[in-house]
Short mmCIF file of C-alpha atoms (C1' of nucleotides) in Angstrom, two decimals:
data_model
loop_
_atom_site.label_atom_id
_atom_site.label_comp_id
_atom_site.label_asym_id
_atom_site.label_seq_id
_atom_site.Cartn_x
_atom_site.Cartn_y
_atom_site.Cartn_z
CA MET T 707 10.14 -7.05 -5.75
CA GLU T 708 8.54 -4.10 -4.08
CA ILE T 709 4.77 -3.86 -3.92
CA ILE T 710 4.82 -0.13 -3.22
CA ARG T 711 5.90 1.79 -6.29
CA ARG T 712 8.04 4.87 -6.07
CA LYS T 713 5.16 7.10 -7.07
CA THR T 714 3.12 5.77 -4.18
CA ASP T 715 6.01 6.49 -1.88
CA TYR T 716 6.08 10.03 -3.23
CA ALA T 717 2.33 10.31 -2.78
CA ILE T 718 2.50 9.28 0.84
CA ARG T 719 5.29 11.71 1.53
CA ALA T 720 3.30 14.48 -0.11
CA LEU T 721 0.20 13.62 1.89
CA ILE T 722 2.12 13.57 5.13
CA HIS T 723 3.49 16.93 4.22
CA LEU T 724 -0.01 18.26 3.63
CA ALA T 725 -1.23 16.79 6.87
CA LEU T 726 1.62 18.44 8.72
CA HIS T 727 0.76 21.80 7.18
CA PRO T 728 -3.00 22.16 7.40
CA HIS T 729 -4.83 25.49 7.21
CA GLN T 730 -2.64 26.69 4.37
CA GLU T 731 -2.36 26.24 0.67
CA THR T 732 0.76 24.28 -0.04
CA THR T 733 2.14 24.28 -3.55
CA THR T 734 3.38 21.28 -5.42
CA ALA T 735 6.70 23.06 -5.81
CA GLU T 736 7.03 23.40 -2.07
CA ILE T 737 6.35 19.71 -1.49
CA ALA T 738 8.67 18.72 -4.30
CA GLU T 739 11.49 20.70 -2.80
CA GLU T 740 10.91 19.65 0.75
CA GLN T 741 10.48 15.98 -0.09
CA GLU T 742 13.08 15.94 -2.84
CA VAL T 743 10.75 14.61 -5.48
CA PRO T 744 10.84 15.58 -9.19
CA LEU T 745 8.37 18.43 -9.57
CA GLU T 746 6.73 17.45 -12.83
CA TYR T 747 6.30 13.89 -11.73
CA LEU T 748 4.83 14.99 -8.46
CA HIS T 749 2.35 17.07 -10.42
CA LYS T 750 1.11 13.92 -12.10
CA ILE T 751 0.85 12.06 -8.85
CA LEU T 752 -1.03 14.84 -7.14
CA GLN T 753 -3.38 15.04 -10.07
CA ARG T 754 -4.33 11.45 -9.45
CA LEU T 755 -4.84 12.16 -5.77
CA THR T 756 -7.03 15.09 -6.78
CA HIS T 757 -9.11 12.90 -9.05
CA GLY T 758 -9.33 10.38 -6.28
CA ASN T 759 -10.73 13.05 -4.00
CA ILE T 760 -7.88 12.72 -1.58
CA VAL T 761 -6.57 16.21 -2.10
CA ASN T 762 -8.23 19.41 -3.21
CA SER T 763 -6.47 21.67 -5.63
CA HIS T 764 -6.83 25.38 -6.18
CA ARG T 765 -5.45 26.87 -9.33
CA GLY T 766 -4.01 30.28 -9.94
CA ALA T 767 -1.92 32.65 -7.92
CA TYR T 768 -1.93 31.80 -4.24
CA GLY T 769 -3.44 28.47 -5.14
CA GLY T 770 -2.13 25.13 -4.07
CA LEU T 771 -3.20 21.93 -2.42
CA SER T 772 -4.86 20.73 0.72
CA LEU T 773 -6.22 17.45 2.02
CA ALA T 774 -9.74 16.80 0.85
CA ARG T 775 -10.56 14.88 4.01
CA ASP T 776 -9.30 14.48 7.52
CA PRO T 777 -6.18 12.34 7.82
CA GLU T 778 -8.17 9.79 9.85
CA ASP T 779 -10.42 9.34 6.84
CA ILE T 780 -7.65 8.67 4.35
CA ASN T 781 -6.28 5.17 4.46
CA LEU T 782 -3.32 3.57 2.82
CA LEU T 783 -5.41 1.40 0.54
CA ASP T 784 -7.08 4.50 -0.90
CA ILE T 785 -3.73 6.05 -1.55
CA ILE T 786 -2.14 3.00 -3.10
CA GLU T 787 -5.06 2.18 -5.33
CA THR T 788 -5.44 5.78 -6.41
CA VAL T 789 -1.87 6.23 -7.48
CA GLN T 790 -0.73 2.81 -8.62
CA GLY T 791 -3.92 0.88 -9.15
CA LYS T 792 -5.35 -2.18 -7.53
CA ILE T 793 -3.05 -4.79 -6.06
CA ASN T 794 -3.66 -8.19 -7.57
CA MET T 795 -1.91 -11.41 -6.81
CA ASN T 796 -2.12 -12.83 -10.30
CA LYS T 797 -4.28 -12.52 -13.36
CA CYS T 798 -4.65 -16.24 -13.42
CA PHE T 799 -2.31 -19.17 -13.35
CA LEU T 800 -3.61 -21.57 -15.83
CA GLY T 801 -4.36 -21.03 -19.43
CA LYS T 802 -2.50 -18.83 -21.79
CA ASN T 803 -4.53 -15.64 -22.08
CA GLY T 804 -6.15 -15.62 -18.72
CA CYS T 805 -7.75 -18.71 -17.36
CA PRO T 806 -10.70 -19.77 -19.47
CA ARG T 807 -12.31 -21.26 -16.43
CA ALA T 808 -11.81 -18.31 -14.13
CA PRO T 809 -15.29 -18.45 -12.65
CA LYS T 810 -14.75 -22.02 -11.51
CA CYS T 811 -11.02 -21.80 -10.87
CA VAL T 812 -10.09 -22.89 -7.39
CA PHE T 813 -6.69 -21.25 -7.44
CA LYS T 814 -8.37 -17.95 -7.87
CA SER T 815 -9.92 -18.25 -4.46
CA LYS T 816 -6.49 -18.58 -2.88
CA TRP T 817 -5.38 -15.37 -4.49
CA LEU T 818 -8.57 -13.56 -3.63
CA GLN T 819 -8.24 -14.63 -0.02
CA LEU T 820 -4.78 -13.21 0.08
CA GLU T 821 -5.71 -10.05 -1.74
CA GLN T 822 -8.42 -9.46 0.78
CA LYS T 823 -6.07 -9.99 3.69
CA ILE T 824 -3.67 -7.50 2.26
CA ALA T 825 -6.39 -4.96 1.52
CA GLU T 826 -7.84 -5.38 4.99
CA PHE T 827 -4.55 -4.71 6.67
CA ILE T 828 -3.57 -1.80 4.49
CA SER T 829 -6.94 -0.14 4.75
CA GLN T 830 -6.66 -0.11 8.52
CA VAL T 831 -3.64 2.15 8.36
CA THR T 832 -4.68 5.78 8.10
CA LEU T 833 -2.75 8.84 7.10
CA GLN T 834 -3.22 10.01 10.66
CA ASP T 835 -1.37 6.94 11.92
CA LEU T 836 1.56 7.77 9.71
CA VAL T 837 1.51 11.39 10.73
CA ASP T 838 1.44 10.42 14.40
CA GLN T 839 4.46 8.25 13.89
CA VAL T 840 6.27 11.01 12.10
CA ARG T 841 5.51 13.37 14.97
CA GLN T 842 7.09 10.86 17.30
CA GLY T 843 10.31 11.31 15.40
CA GLY T 844 10.30 8.21 13.28
CA TYR T 845 11.84 9.91 10.30
CA GLN T 846 13.75 13.00 9.42
CA GLU T 847 12.39 15.87 7.39
CA LYS T 848 14.93 15.75 4.63
CA GLY T 849 16.45 12.33 4.20
CA GLY T 850 19.08 11.36 1.72
CA GLU T 851 22.31 10.26 3.37
CA GLY T 852 21.56 6.79 2.12
CA GLU T 853 22.99 5.15 5.19
CA GLY T 854 20.06 3.07 6.25
CA MET O 39 -0.09 -4.46 -10.46
CA GLU O 40 0.36 -8.17 -10.06
CA ILE O 41 2.48 -9.52 -7.25
CA ILE O 42 2.97 -12.87 -8.95
CA ARG O 43 5.23 -12.52 -11.97
CA ARG O 44 4.71 -14.51 -15.11
CA LYS O 45 7.75 -16.61 -14.45
CA THR O 46 6.36 -17.62 -11.08
CA ASP O 47 3.14 -18.58 -12.76
CA TYR O 48 5.15 -20.71 -15.19
CA ALA O 49 7.06 -22.21 -12.29
CA ILE O 50 3.91 -23.22 -10.48
CA ARG O 51 2.46 -24.74 -13.59
CA ALA O 52 5.65 -26.70 -14.13
CA LEU O 53 5.69 -27.92 -10.55
CA ILE O 54 2.10 -29.02 -10.73
CA HIS O 55 2.95 -30.89 -13.88
CA LEU O 56 5.83 -32.63 -12.12
CA ALA O 57 3.64 -33.46 -9.17
CA LEU O 58 1.05 -34.96 -11.47
CA HIS O 59 3.70 -37.12 -13.15
CA PRO O 60 5.82 -38.57 -10.38
CA HIS O 61 7.99 -41.66 -10.77
CA GLN O 62 9.24 -40.56 -14.15
CA GLU O 63 11.75 -38.20 -15.59
CA THR O 64 9.90 -35.37 -17.22
CA THR O 65 11.76 -33.16 -19.67
CA THR O 66 11.59 -29.40 -19.79
CA ALA O 67 10.45 -29.69 -23.39
CA GLU O 68 7.52 -31.84 -22.36
CA ILE O 69 6.43 -29.36 -19.71
CA ALA O 70 6.92 -26.45 -22.07
CA GLU O 71 4.70 -28.03 -24.65
CA GLU O 72 2.03 -29.19 -22.27
CA GLN O 73 1.87 -25.90 -20.37
CA GLU O 74 2.44 -23.73 -23.43
CA VAL O 75 5.43 -21.93 -21.98
CA PRO O 76 8.47 -20.78 -24.01
CA LEU O 77 11.01 -23.58 -23.75
CA GLU O 78 14.17 -21.56 -23.27
CA TYR O 79 12.57 -19.38 -20.68
CA LEU O 80 11.26 -22.37 -18.83
CA HIS O 81 14.79 -23.72 -18.78
CA LYS O 82 15.90 -20.66 -16.86
CA ILE O 83 13.03 -20.91 -14.43
CA LEU O 84 13.64 -24.58 -13.78
CA GLN O 85 17.30 -23.87 -13.23
CA ARG O 86 16.34 -21.57 -10.39
CA LEU O 87 14.05 -24.20 -8.95
CA THR O 88 16.93 -26.66 -9.18
CA HIS O 89 19.24 -24.28 -7.35
CA GLY O 90 16.53 -23.76 -4.79
CA ASN O 91 16.37 -27.48 -4.21
CA ILE O 92 12.78 -27.67 -5.28
CA VAL O 93 13.42 -29.85 -8.29
CA ASN O 94 16.16 -32.32 -9.11
CA SER O 95 17.61 -32.37 -12.55
CA HIS O 96 19.31 -35.17 -14.41
CA ARG O 97 21.36 -34.37 -17.45
CA GLY O 98 21.97 -36.39 -20.52
CA ALA O 99 19.91 -38.73 -22.59
CA TYR O 100 16.84 -39.99 -20.74
CA GLY O 101 17.44 -37.25 -18.22
CA GLY O 102 14.89 -34.75 -17.05
CA LEU O 103 13.35 -33.35 -13.94
CA SER O 104 11.57 -34.49 -10.84
CA LEU O 105 10.44 -32.89 -7.61
CA ALA O 106 13.18 -32.74 -5.03
CA ARG O 107 10.71 -33.09 -2.17
CA ASP O 108 7.18 -34.21 -1.56
CA PRO O 109 4.53 -31.77 -2.71
CA GLU O 110 3.43 -31.32 0.90
CA ASP O 111 6.89 -30.02 1.68
CA ILE O 112 6.98 -27.42 -1.06
CA ASN O 113 5.10 -24.27 -0.25
CA LEU O 114 4.17 -21.28 -2.33
CA LEU O 115 6.50 -18.94 -0.49
CA ASP O 116 9.46 -21.17 -1.37
CA ILE O 117 8.44 -21.14 -4.99
CA ILE O 118 7.82 -17.41 -5.22
CA GLU O 119 11.00 -16.43 -3.45
CA THR O 120 13.06 -18.89 -5.43
CA VAL O 121 11.93 -17.68 -8.81
CA GLN O 122 11.16 -14.01 -8.36
CA GLY O 123 12.88 -13.07 -5.14
CA LYS O 124 11.60 -11.86 -1.82
CA ILE O 125 8.41 -9.86 -1.66
CA ASN O 126 8.97 -6.50 -0.02
CA MET O 127 6.43 -3.81 0.60
CA ASN O 128 8.84 -0.92 0.12
CA LYS O 129 12.51 -0.24 0.41
CA CYS O 130 11.71 2.69 2.59
CA PHE O 131 9.50 5.69 2.33
CA LEU O 132 11.46 8.55 3.57
CA GLY O 133 14.81 9.75 2.45
CA LYS O 134 16.07 9.68 -1.06
CA ASN O 135 18.38 6.69 -1.27
CA GLY O 136 16.79 4.52 1.31
CA CYS O 137 15.82 5.85 4.66
CA PRO O 138 18.86 6.93 6.63
CA ARG O 139 17.06 6.13 9.84
CA ALA O 140 15.84 2.72 8.82
CA PRO O 141 16.69 1.08 12.13
CA LYS O 142 14.48 3.52 14.00
CA CYS O 143 11.90 4.07 11.31
CA VAL O 144 8.38 3.40 12.50
CA PHE O 145 6.92 3.07 9.04
CA LYS O 146 9.16 0.17 8.46
CA SER O 147 7.37 -1.78 11.14
CA LYS O 148 4.07 -1.37 9.31
CA TRP O 149 5.56 -2.80 6.18
CA LEU O 150 7.27 -5.60 8.02
CA GLN O 151 4.04 -6.52 9.72
CA LEU O 152 2.33 -6.74 6.39
CA GLU O 153 5.16 -8.61 4.75
CA GLN O 154 4.98 -11.16 7.51
CA LYS O 155 1.24 -11.58 7.13
CA ILE O 156 1.64 -12.16 3.44
CA ALA O 157 4.50 -14.59 3.92
CA GLU O 158 2.58 -16.47 6.58
CA PHE O 159 -0.42 -16.94 4.39
CA ILE O 160 1.50 -17.88 1.30
CA SER O 161 3.73 -20.32 3.10
CA GLN O 162 0.71 -22.20 4.34
CA VAL O 163 -0.28 -23.11 0.81
CA THR O 164 1.57 -26.18 -0.36
CA LEU O 165 2.08 -27.60 -3.80
CA GLN O 166 -0.02 -30.52 -2.66
CA ASP O 167 -2.93 -28.16 -1.99
CA LEU O 168 -2.73 -26.88 -5.51
CA VAL O 169 -2.45 -30.34 -6.95
CA ASP O 170 -5.47 -31.46 -4.98
CA GLN O 171 -7.46 -28.60 -6.34
CA VAL O 172 -6.36 -29.40 -9.85
CA ARG O 173 -7.45 -33.00 -9.36
CA GLN O 174 -10.86 -31.75 -8.32
CA GLY O 175 -11.14 -30.22 -11.75
CA GLY O 176 -10.38 -26.64 -10.97
CA TYR O 177 -8.54 -26.06 -14.20
CA GLN O 178 -8.10 -27.61 -17.57
CA GLU O 179 -4.94 -29.27 -18.78
CA LYS O 180 -4.36 -27.05 -21.74
CA GLY O 181 -5.87 -23.62 -21.29
CA GLY O 182 -5.85 -20.88 -23.83
CA GLU O 183 -9.29 -20.05 -25.10
CA GLY O 184 -8.96 -16.73 -23.34
CA GLU O 185 -12.59 -16.67 -22.42
CA GLY O 186 -12.35 -16.30 -18.70
"C1'" DT J 623 -3.41 42.01 -17.43
"C1'" DT J 624 0.11 39.57 -15.59
"C1'" DA J 625 2.39 36.33 -12.59
"C1'" DT J 626 1.31 32.17 -10.40
"C1'" DT J 627 -0.41 27.81 -9.95
"C1'" DG J 628 -2.63 23.43 -11.39
"C1'" DT J 629 -4.17 20.47 -15.84
"C1'" DG J 630 -3.63 17.26 -19.33
"C1'" DG J 631 -1.67 15.08 -23.17
"C1'" DA J 632 2.34 13.63 -25.62
"C1'" DC J 633 6.73 12.34 -25.30
"C1'" DT J 634 11.37 10.29 -23.72
"C1'" DA J 635 14.28 7.68 -20.57
"C1'" DT J 636 15.15 4.12 -17.42
"C1'" DT J 637 14.40 -0.11 -15.27
"C1'" DT J 638 12.38 -4.48 -14.94
"C1'" DT J 639 10.67 -8.51 -16.85
"C1'" DA J 640 10.35 -11.73 -20.53
"C1'" DA J 641 12.33 -14.18 -23.98
"C1'" DT J 642 16.06 -15.89 -27.06
"C1'" DC J 643 20.67 -17.54 -28.53
"C1'" DC J 644 24.50 -20.23 -28.34
"C1'" DA J 645 28.45 -22.71 -26.86
"C1'" DC J 646 29.07 -25.97 -23.29
"C1'" DT J 647 28.66 -30.20 -20.04
"C1'" DT J 648 26.74 -34.47 -18.74
"C1'" DT J 649 25.14 -38.99 -19.66
"C1'" DA J 650 22.68 -43.24 -21.60
"C1'" DC J 651 22.93 -46.26 -25.14
"C1'" DG J 652 24.46 -48.49 -29.30
"C1'" DC P 342 34.39 -44.93 -28.52
"C1'" DG P 343 30.77 -41.40 -30.42
"C1'" DT P 344 26.52 -39.49 -30.86
"C1'" DA P 345 22.06 -37.89 -29.63
"C1'" DA P 346 19.48 -36.21 -25.81
"C1'" DA P 347 19.18 -33.73 -22.04
"C1'" DG P 348 20.24 -29.71 -18.66
"C1'" DT P 349 23.67 -25.38 -17.71
"C1'" DG P 350 25.03 -20.82 -17.83
"C1'" DG P 351 26.26 -16.50 -19.71
"C1'" DA P 352 25.26 -12.95 -23.10
"C1'" DT P 353 22.11 -10.72 -25.62
"C1'" DT P 354 17.71 -8.76 -27.30
"C1'" DA P 355 12.76 -7.56 -26.94
"C1'" DA P 356 8.86 -5.97 -24.65
"C1'" DA P 357 6.51 -3.91 -21.02
"C1'" DA P 358 6.13 -1.20 -17.00
"C1'" DT P 359 7.64 2.61 -14.46
"C1'" DA P 360 9.69 7.03 -13.95
"C1'" DG P 361 10.42 11.33 -15.51
"C1'" DT P 362 10.08 15.49 -18.85
"C1'" DC P 363 8.03 18.95 -21.91
"C1'" DC P 364 4.83 22.09 -23.37
"C1'" DA P 365 0.64 24.53 -24.40
"C1'" DC P 366 -3.23 25.68 -21.78
"C1'" DA P 367 -6.82 27.05 -18.06
"C1'" DA P 368 -7.90 29.31 -13.81
"C1'" DT P 369 -7.40 32.89 -10.56
"C1'" DA P 370 -5.78 36.45 -7.28
"C1'" DA P 371 -3.64 40.73 -7.05
#
DNA sequence: TTATTGTGGACTATTTTAATCCACTTTACG
DNA sequence: CGTAAAGTGGATTAAAATAGTCCACAATAA
């Protein structure tokens, strides 16, 4: 089971694209084509990133998108939570409709510990980190051979 | 999005039940009733745990289930991977059908790092830990008020 | 005032997860 | 024996989550 949903994958690719093309308005269509992502779906995803104040949008002719903040100030946790929601380990183990003793439940603390570890790690990775790695050649612009 | 699937939750509840009732054959029906889990579904889940050598099954009249190992030797990672499969962060970001440069991909290392952290933490939690916490009163035998 | 671009809501399709059904095998006990 | 009580395993269906599409609309620059 993958923790990162496809839409989050798309979001990250779009954000890397924006980071690689600063100082210009980039359209959703351009990103969709370059990253080979369904246009209308990408619209939805970018809307969420806009609402999450990760990208800025500009409507109308010659409009488009740009990063709302510096890539160093956008971390992976922001991105993930904005597009796919918070990562939880489990609602609660015991009890049918959510544990009736959640406040006292000792399992819960195990999950919270883990959730926090995950969040901590993910939030330390910034968009800039990813961009740097891309610049070092760690991926190709237009993938799709499906060989890996 | 929850990382722990419902079936894994059921599995853990069943295993705790088995751990709390050692030295006897416990039937799936008994666990299903006590833990309020659909019987036929629980059958499937326990089959996986049997294949994963986490529980032993005994067919026929007066048959049933028991833990295949001591609760200290069963960890959460075993359970999760046995019932819901391996936890991955992402297949791969870049490229359409899986990243064609996976072996060189630098993103991959970020995900692998995180996967390992998660696995490390989860594998340190044993069934015995959970049972101990249950014994300390951290849950109630038959939940379901849905108040928590 | 028109072409371009994002917005937002409703909708459909696909995939995953959950749950059920049923015919079968094994086995203890009378 | 044979029968009732268990688990097994494959097929199927149901429900939920995710992915993707459609369309009418709003904003805006030329």
